[in-house]
Amino acid sequence: LIILKTGIKLIQANSFKSLLNLETLFVNQNFLEKIEPSAFNHLNKLKKLELVQNNIKHVDNGVFEGLENLNELYLFELDDVRIGEKSFDIFNKLENLAFSFKNTKLSNNFNGLKNIENLKSLCAYQAKDSVLNYDVFSNANNRMSELKLIEWSKSIDFEYI
C-alpha cells in the first residue's frame, strides 16, 4: 500500500485493521504530524514500513504496536522529533533500520536498538545536531554486519559496536 502526497496529517489507532495481509506500507511525502499508538495494530504480516518526508514530531511508545514481524523500517527526514523511550522495543525481528533526523536527542532512557536482537543493518543519515548514547548499540555488537553513520556532526562512543 502506498500513501503518497495525500495531505494526511494523522494516522489514528487501528487505521489499518481491515488490511490483515498487508506486507508493505509506504506513507511518504504527506503532512503527517502524528501517529497514534496502535495505529499499525493488526498488521502482524507487515514486513516493510516507510515513513519518509512527513512532519512527524513525536514517535510515542505504542506507535509501532502490532508490527512484531517487521523486517525493514525507514524513517527519513524527521526534524526535531521526540522518540519514546520504548518505541522500538517490539522490533525483535527487525533486520534493517534506516533513518535520518535532525536536532534529535535520544535520551538516556531510550532503549532503542538494544532490544532489536536481529538487527543486521543500521544506516543513520544526516543526523546533524543529534546524539546517540553509547549503550544504544550494546545488544547488537555481534550481529550487526553493516553500520553507516553519514554526515554526523557530533561524536559517538563506539565502545559497544
XYZ file of C-alpha atoms in Angstrom:
161
model
C 0.000 0.000 0.000
C 1.376 3.403 -0.970
C 0.000 6.560 0.646
C 1.843 9.279 -1.266
C 1.241 13.054 -1.279
C -2.273 12.725 0.128
C -2.009 15.532 2.657
C -2.984 13.355 5.611
C -1.963 14.742 9.000
C -2.961 11.910 11.329
C -2.972 8.128 11.377
C -5.462 7.031 14.003
C -5.319 3.911 16.154
C -6.316 0.750 14.290
C -6.421 2.585 10.944
C -5.331 -0.496 9.014
C -7.389 -3.130 10.864
C -9.014 -4.443 7.679
C -5.670 -4.972 5.875
C -4.596 -8.111 7.704
C -2.413 -9.453 4.862
C -0.565 -6.220 4.121
C 3.201 -6.798 3.810
C 4.467 -3.375 2.655
C 3.328 0.108 3.660
C 4.746 3.396 2.383
C 3.454 6.621 3.934
C 5.604 9.183 2.147
C 5.590 12.896 1.324
C 2.488 13.754 3.309
C 1.809 16.337 6.000
C 1.698 13.561 8.577
C 2.263 15.046 12.038
C 1.028 12.378 14.405
C 0.684 8.628 14.501
C -1.485 7.453 17.358
C -0.403 4.487 19.464
C -1.712 1.208 17.979
C -2.103 2.829 14.539
C -0.474 -0.220 12.963
C -2.215 -2.746 15.171
C -3.443 -5.802 13.225
C -0.590 -5.523 10.689
C 1.292 -8.515 12.022
C 2.216 -9.628 8.469
C 3.809 -6.284 7.603
C 7.467 -6.751 6.610
C 8.426 -3.254 5.408
C 7.363 0.212 6.621
C 8.487 3.548 5.184
C 7.661 6.863 6.835
C 9.514 9.340 4.618
C 9.252 13.117 4.211
C 6.492 13.746 6.723
C 6.178 16.241 9.587
C 6.202 13.717 12.414
C 7.281 15.335 15.686
C 6.639 12.507 18.161
C 7.123 8.774 17.964
C 5.342 7.767 21.136
C 5.527 4.440 22.906
C 2.995 2.086 21.353
C 3.042 3.665 17.875
C 4.573 0.535 16.372
C 2.430 -1.903 18.359
C 1.316 -4.768 16.138
C 4.449 -4.773 13.970
C 6.259 -7.623 15.693
C 7.212 -9.235 12.355
C 8.558 -6.101 10.685
C 11.917 -6.691 8.924
C 12.605 -3.221 7.493
C 11.871 0.244 8.894
C 12.731 3.514 7.154
C 12.216 6.823 8.967
C 13.566 9.669 6.851
C 13.673 13.444 7.128
C 12.391 13.812 10.646
C 13.260 17.152 12.235
C 13.211 17.816 15.983
C 11.392 14.560 16.640
C 10.887 13.151 20.129
C 11.207 9.378 20.287
C 9.547 7.484 23.132
C 11.979 5.506 25.250
C 10.284 2.192 24.428
C 9.149 2.966 20.874
C 11.299 0.272 19.273
C 11.009 -2.409 21.968
C 8.734 -4.678 19.917
C 11.088 -4.997 16.957
C 12.654 -8.331 17.813
C 12.591 -9.411 14.128
C 13.759 -6.120 12.633
C 16.857 -6.663 10.496
C 17.215 -3.347 8.635
C 16.746 0.089 10.136
C 17.470 3.321 8.287
C 16.665 6.805 9.500
C 17.565 10.438 9.169
C 16.697 13.083 11.668
C 17.968 16.457 12.784
C 18.030 18.167 16.162
C 17.000 14.977 17.938
C 18.308 13.577 21.178
C 17.775 10.008 22.198
C 17.580 10.197 25.971
C 19.422 8.004 28.443
C 16.124 6.152 28.908
C 15.876 5.325 25.198
C 16.217 1.561 24.950
C 16.079 1.824 21.200
C 18.378 -0.518 19.405
C 19.441 -2.545 22.444
C 16.355 -4.723 22.246
C 16.439 -5.344 18.499
C 18.109 -8.716 18.694
C 18.267 -9.452 14.945
C 19.410 -6.039 13.715
C 21.917 -6.586 10.910
C 21.962 -3.226 9.168
C 21.719 0.278 10.587
C 22.006 3.335 8.376
C 21.695 6.740 10.021
C 21.846 9.649 7.610
C 22.211 13.392 8.121
C 21.680 13.291 11.849
C 23.066 16.765 12.395
C 22.969 18.067 15.949
C 21.672 14.722 17.153
C 23.126 12.499 19.831
C 23.328 8.713 20.137
C 24.195 7.321 23.540
C 26.935 4.690 23.730
C 24.619 1.974 25.052
C 22.202 2.211 22.111
C 24.292 -0.456 20.372
C 25.056 -2.630 23.383
C 22.910 -5.636 22.408
C 23.730 -5.610 18.694
C 27.513 -5.882 18.868
C 27.832 -9.414 17.463
C 25.004 -9.416 14.936
C 25.274 -6.119 13.105
C 27.096 -6.567 9.801
C 26.509 -3.079 8.394
C 26.706 0.259 10.163
C 26.573 3.536 8.259
C 26.644 6.872 10.049
C 26.622 9.550 7.373
C 27.051 13.288 7.994
C 27.062 13.112 11.796
C 28.225 16.322 13.398
C 28.549 15.067 16.991
C 30.763 12.345 18.363
C 29.624 8.797 19.013
C 31.054 6.359 21.537
C 31.804 3.127 19.653
C 32.713 1.082 22.723
C 29.839 -1.370 22.178
C 29.944 -1.699 18.387
